[in-house]
PDB file of C-alpha atoms in Angstrom:
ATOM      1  CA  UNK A   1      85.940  91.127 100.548  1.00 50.00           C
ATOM      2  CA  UNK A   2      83.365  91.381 103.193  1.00 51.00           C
ATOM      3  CA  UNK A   3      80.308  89.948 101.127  1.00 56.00           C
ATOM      4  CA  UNK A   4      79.478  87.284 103.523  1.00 56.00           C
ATOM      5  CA  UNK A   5      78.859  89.591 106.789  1.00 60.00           C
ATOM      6  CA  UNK A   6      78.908  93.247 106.384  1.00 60.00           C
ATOM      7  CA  UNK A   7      79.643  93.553 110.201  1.00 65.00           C
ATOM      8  CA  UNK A   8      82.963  93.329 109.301  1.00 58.00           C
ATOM      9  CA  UNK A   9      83.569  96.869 107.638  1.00 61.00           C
ATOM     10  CA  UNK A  10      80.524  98.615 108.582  1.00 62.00           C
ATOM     11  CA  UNK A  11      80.370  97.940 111.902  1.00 64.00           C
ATOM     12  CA  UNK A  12      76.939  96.436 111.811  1.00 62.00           C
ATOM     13  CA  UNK A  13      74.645  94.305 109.970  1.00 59.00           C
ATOM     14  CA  UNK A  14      75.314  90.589 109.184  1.00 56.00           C
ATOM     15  CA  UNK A  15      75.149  87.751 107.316  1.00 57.00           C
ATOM     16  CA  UNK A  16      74.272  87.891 103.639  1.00 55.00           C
ATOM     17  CA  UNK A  17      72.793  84.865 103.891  1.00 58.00           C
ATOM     18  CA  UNK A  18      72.626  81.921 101.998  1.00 60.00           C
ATOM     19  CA  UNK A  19      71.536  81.048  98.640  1.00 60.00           C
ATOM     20  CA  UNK A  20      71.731  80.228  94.950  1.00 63.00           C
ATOM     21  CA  UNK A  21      73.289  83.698  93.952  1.00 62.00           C
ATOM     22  CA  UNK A  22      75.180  86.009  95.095  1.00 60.00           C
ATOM     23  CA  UNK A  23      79.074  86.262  95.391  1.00 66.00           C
ATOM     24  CA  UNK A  24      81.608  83.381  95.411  1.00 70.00           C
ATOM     25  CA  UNK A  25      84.565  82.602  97.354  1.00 75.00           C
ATOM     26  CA  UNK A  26      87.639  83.028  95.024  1.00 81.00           C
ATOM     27  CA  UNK A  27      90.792  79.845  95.896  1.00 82.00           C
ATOM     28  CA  UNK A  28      93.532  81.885  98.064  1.00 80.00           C
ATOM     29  CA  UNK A  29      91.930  84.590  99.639  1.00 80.00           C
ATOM     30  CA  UNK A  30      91.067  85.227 103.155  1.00 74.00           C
ATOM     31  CA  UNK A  31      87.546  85.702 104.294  1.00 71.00           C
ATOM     32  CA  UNK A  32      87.986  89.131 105.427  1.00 74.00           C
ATOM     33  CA  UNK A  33      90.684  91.489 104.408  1.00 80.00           C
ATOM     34  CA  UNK A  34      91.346  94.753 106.086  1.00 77.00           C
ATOM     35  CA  UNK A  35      92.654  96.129 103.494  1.00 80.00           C
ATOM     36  CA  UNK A  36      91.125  95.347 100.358  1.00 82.00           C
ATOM     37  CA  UNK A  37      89.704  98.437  98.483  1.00 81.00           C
ATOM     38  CA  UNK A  38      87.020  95.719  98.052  1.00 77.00           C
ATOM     39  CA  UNK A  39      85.545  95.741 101.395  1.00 76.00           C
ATOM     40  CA  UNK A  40      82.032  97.647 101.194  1.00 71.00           C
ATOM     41  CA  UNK A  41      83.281 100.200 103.541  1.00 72.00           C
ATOM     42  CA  UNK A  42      87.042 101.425 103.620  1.00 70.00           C
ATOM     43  CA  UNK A  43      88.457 101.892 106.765  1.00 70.00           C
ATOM     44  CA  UNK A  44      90.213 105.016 108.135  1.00 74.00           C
ATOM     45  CA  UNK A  45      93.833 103.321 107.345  1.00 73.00           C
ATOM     46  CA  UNK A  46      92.823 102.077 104.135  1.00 73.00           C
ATOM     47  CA  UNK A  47      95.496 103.271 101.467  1.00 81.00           C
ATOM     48  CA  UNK A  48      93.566 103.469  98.232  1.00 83.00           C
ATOM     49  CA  UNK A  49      95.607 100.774  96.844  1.00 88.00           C
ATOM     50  CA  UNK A  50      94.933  96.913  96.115  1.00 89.00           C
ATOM     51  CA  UNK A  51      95.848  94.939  99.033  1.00 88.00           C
ATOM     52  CA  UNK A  52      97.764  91.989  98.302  1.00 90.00           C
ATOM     53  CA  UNK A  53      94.579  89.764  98.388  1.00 88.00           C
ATOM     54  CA  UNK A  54      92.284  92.055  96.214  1.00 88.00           C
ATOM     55  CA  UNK A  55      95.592  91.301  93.602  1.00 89.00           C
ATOM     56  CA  UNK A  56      95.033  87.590  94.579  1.00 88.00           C
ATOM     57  CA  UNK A  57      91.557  87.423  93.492  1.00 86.00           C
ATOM     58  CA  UNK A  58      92.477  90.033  90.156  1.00 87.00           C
ATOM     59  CA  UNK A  59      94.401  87.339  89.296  1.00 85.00           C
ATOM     60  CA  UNK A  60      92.166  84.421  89.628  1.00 85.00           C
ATOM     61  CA  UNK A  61      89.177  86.328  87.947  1.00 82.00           C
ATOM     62  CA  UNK A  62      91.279  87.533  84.745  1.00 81.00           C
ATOM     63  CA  UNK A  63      93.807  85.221  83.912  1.00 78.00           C
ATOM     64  CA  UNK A  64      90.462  83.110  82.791  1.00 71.00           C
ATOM     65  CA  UNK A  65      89.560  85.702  80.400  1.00 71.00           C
ATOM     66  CA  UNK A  66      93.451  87.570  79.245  1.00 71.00           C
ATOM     67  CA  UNK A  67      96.143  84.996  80.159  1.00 70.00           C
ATOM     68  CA  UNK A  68      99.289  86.527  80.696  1.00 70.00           C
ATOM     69  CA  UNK A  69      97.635  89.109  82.582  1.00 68.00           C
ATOM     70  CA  UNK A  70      99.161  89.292  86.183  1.00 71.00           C
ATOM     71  CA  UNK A  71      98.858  91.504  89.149  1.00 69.00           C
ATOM     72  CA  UNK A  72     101.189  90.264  91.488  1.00 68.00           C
ATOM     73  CA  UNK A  73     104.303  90.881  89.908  1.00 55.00           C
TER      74      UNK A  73
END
């Protein structure tokens, strides 16, 4: 959830930058989620478990390709 600036969970770096490819903002979700199991670092409070926005984009990216398929219940 932090693909547009990696500062976010690993405390440095920056922007991705812009371009053609690369990852795309999914309807719903935040920018930046603590708690995603997405992030590309976890942080030290991180549960393990999908945060309610990783389920948020779950659902947009799979109910294209299984309808019916939900993961916020």
């Amino acid at each position: 959830m932090d693909w547009f600036n990696r500062s976010y969970s690993c405390g440095s770096g920056g922007s991705e930058g812009s371009g053609s490819i690369g990852a795309v903002g999914i309807p719903g979700i935040l920018y930046y989620d603590a708690n995603s199991i997405m992030n590309a670092r976890f942080s030290t409070s991180a549960t393990g478990e999908f945060s309610y926005y990783d389920k948020v984009a779950l659902d947009y990216l799979y109910e294209s390709l299984k309808p019916g398929i939900r993961f916020i219940l």
